[in-house]
Amino acid sequence: MNIEKKNKAIKNFFASSKSIRWFILIGFTIIFTIILYPTLIITKHSYKLGDVAERDIKAPKYFLIEDEEAEEENRKKAAEEVLTVYDNNASLSVKLSRNVKQVFAEMADIFEAYKENQGNASSNKEIKPLSLNEKLRQLKESFEEAIGITVSDDAYKILIEEKFSNNIADLISRILTEIINNGVVINKDILLKESDKGIILRDVETKTEKVVYDLKSLYGLDQAKTMVRIVGQPMLKDMNYNLVNIIVDFVQKLIQPNITQNTNETEERKKRAAAEIKPVIYKIKTGEMLLREGEIITKVQLLKLKNLQTQTKKERILAISIGAAMIILCLLILTYILHIKHNSRFARNHNKNLMVMACMLIIILLFARLFAPLSEVLNQNSSFGISPSSIIFSIPIASGAMTICLLLCFNIAIPFAMVAAACTTLIFQNRFEIFIYFLLNSAMAAYWIQNCTERKVFIKTGLKLGLLNAVLSTAISFYISGFVDFKILEVWAFAFMGGIVAGIVTTGIAPLIEIAFGYTTDITLLELANLERPILRRLMIEAPGTYHHSVIVGNMVEAAAAEIGANPLLAKTCGYYHDIGKIKKPLYFIENQKNGRNKHDKLAPSMSKHILVAHVKEGVEMAKQNKLGQVIIDTIRQHHGTNLIAYFYEKAKKQKGENAVKVDDFRYPGPKPQTKEAGLVMLADVVEAASRTLDNPTPSRIQGLVQNLINKVFSDGQINNCELTLKDLHKIAKTFNRILSGIHHHRIDYPEKSYSKNGKVKDESPDRQQAKRTQNFSGNDAEKGSGHLKRLGLS
């Protein structure tokens, strides 16, 4: 029980709390500001490099501009100006020369030692000396390893013949030193790319540096090998040809690059050079001319303009956003106070209705937001051949007012249309003609669809709206551009398409919102008013008296609703379903009882009261099961209000005494009717049921009955919450009198007729003869012939 109360309290809080209304208002304002934000930061003039300035633009204040692009170019230029660093290993020639001389000297010593050992071995005949060839092979491998190159066998034999002369080693060293000291690089092609600016040659050992510009003088590795013979020619001119070749071959193999590129050091110096570049700053003074009309925009001018726009945007965007939010807040609050707050149709589900309106506004504003960039692209690029205004005319903003009109009413749809048009205008740069266009087509769309009872009305409204859009778009196009560049067929096509699309969008959106928020539109009511629906057929079969009563109540309230300005279709549908709870126990209600047997005769008055009250709760449950909609459920719950069950109250007083019975124990739980339609159902239910008890229902008696019953209900305060005025009650009474008089009208009393024995009419015609009061239907009569029929339908 506590959980139910808690859930009910939460439901009531969300349904009627003013905090929720503020939450909806602020939430919508924030969402709208977010939707509007891209429009706030779009600059009015968007130029490109090489464009022609449309007007003069001056700096409104002093500000600084950092040219990041120029700064980046300066960094790149500084990095490019850094000379490539090459490491020079000046000691490489010395090391190679020393190694050559040392190896040759060692080989000469080993060779002499071998000669001496060979002589000693010849004197000692017991020891067999090694052969010279075997010893040379051993020496050759160690020689190659020591000098660091491979030596051919022929060259090696010549060196042995020359006994590894110091002269040969000296020539190799001199030529090698001269070539390496000139400078040898691995890839001269890469080096020559630096010819324009030179390189930094850094000594590896001393860390001293020098700038070298004559890069062609340095040798590449292949070039150095070629230069060996040229450099060595003066030194080797008097030597044996074979020996010259050996020296040249040794030098070529021993040459190594002593100048190598130091990539890491070069990159570090480029980074340091780029980091030392200072920002490029332009000082713009107040009033300085940034652009002049007719000038071709340069790179620097474009930079100044963009920085001005950026700085202005950063300073004003917060103020503009706050201003836009305040405008929307004021518009929404004033519209709510003036047009919505006191609307009786709106007040029943206040917060839910506000939420639906907010959702619809967001949907149509998203439509506008999606179309806005397309319009801007067309405005900036005329190559598409479509005018921006044509695109705007096709936006289905009117679908919002159409949907609100279907779900709520026309009086709510009009202020909604005004707010929607105003919000859309803000998205499209506050253009007055856009406001007029969307306000008029939304208002007329709501007007044309307000009595929608068929699906095809959506398409008809869309067609009418398309034609209206064509007229409005023509007037607006003349207003904007006159007869210049006026593409009338294009404007008409997009405007007419906007009307059709609005009808289609409404067809799709309205049922979704109807299901999501539990609304019941006239189209749904028309479907529910079909008497062939299963629940009504079940009522007809299981409780025929209640069914007949419900149909009459439906007809009565429909006629009365039309007189007082309520919804006739809603009233009739509620009348049909108000007593469906009686299907559970039909025989406990007098209209369904047969043979005068009343089941309540054997029940205590309190039990009878519970059975009667239960049909309201059971009706609500059945309505929920059959998804009849919240408005019908509410009417079922309210159609008895807190009326007194007088018959059983009086019966209980007779049985227990007047002081032992509380009058509140014999009242319906309520609530009282909250709508005009629910109030009509209550009045029609009471009047129709009582009219059946009249013995002689003449028009005057019916009039008196209706007057007394309506006064009684009114005096009891049952219709205080449904806004039925005395004028309305007067019209309702007149309508009820007319319908009940028609139902209970008197027929002509025909005189009795008599027939002669030969079948001729004695007075008038043979079909006017009064039936005999008693007839014999015994078995004897049946035996006399087949001309007698049994009485059907009697138990």
Coordinates of N, CA and C in Angstrom, one line a residue, residues 754-762 769:
S754 N -63.3 -4.6 -36.3 CA -64.1 -5.9 -36.3 C -64.2 -6.4 -37.7
Y755 N -64.3 -7.7 -37.8 CA -64.4 -8.3 -39.1 C -65.7 -9.2 -39.2
S756 N -66.2 -9.2 -40.4 CA -67.3 -10.1 -40.6 C -66.9 -11.5 -40.8
K757 N -67.8 -12.4 -40.8 CA -67.4 -13.8 -40.9 C -66.8 -14.1 -42.3
N758 N -67.2 -13.4 -43.3 CA -66.6 -13.7 -44.6 C -65.3 -12.9 -44.9
G759 N -64.7 -12.3 -43.8 CA -63.4 -11.6 -43.9 C -63.5 -10.2 -44.4
K760 N -64.7 -9.6 -44.6 CA -64.7 -8.2 -45.0 C -64.6 -7.3 -43.8
V761 N -64.2 -6.2 -44.1 CA -64.0 -5.2 -43.0 C -65.3 -4.6 -42.6
K762 N -65.5 -4.7 -41.3 CA -66.8 -4.1 -40.8 C -66.6 -2.6 -40.7
Q769 N -57.2 -4.7 -37.0 CA -57.9 -5.5 -36.0 C -57.0 -5.7 -34.8

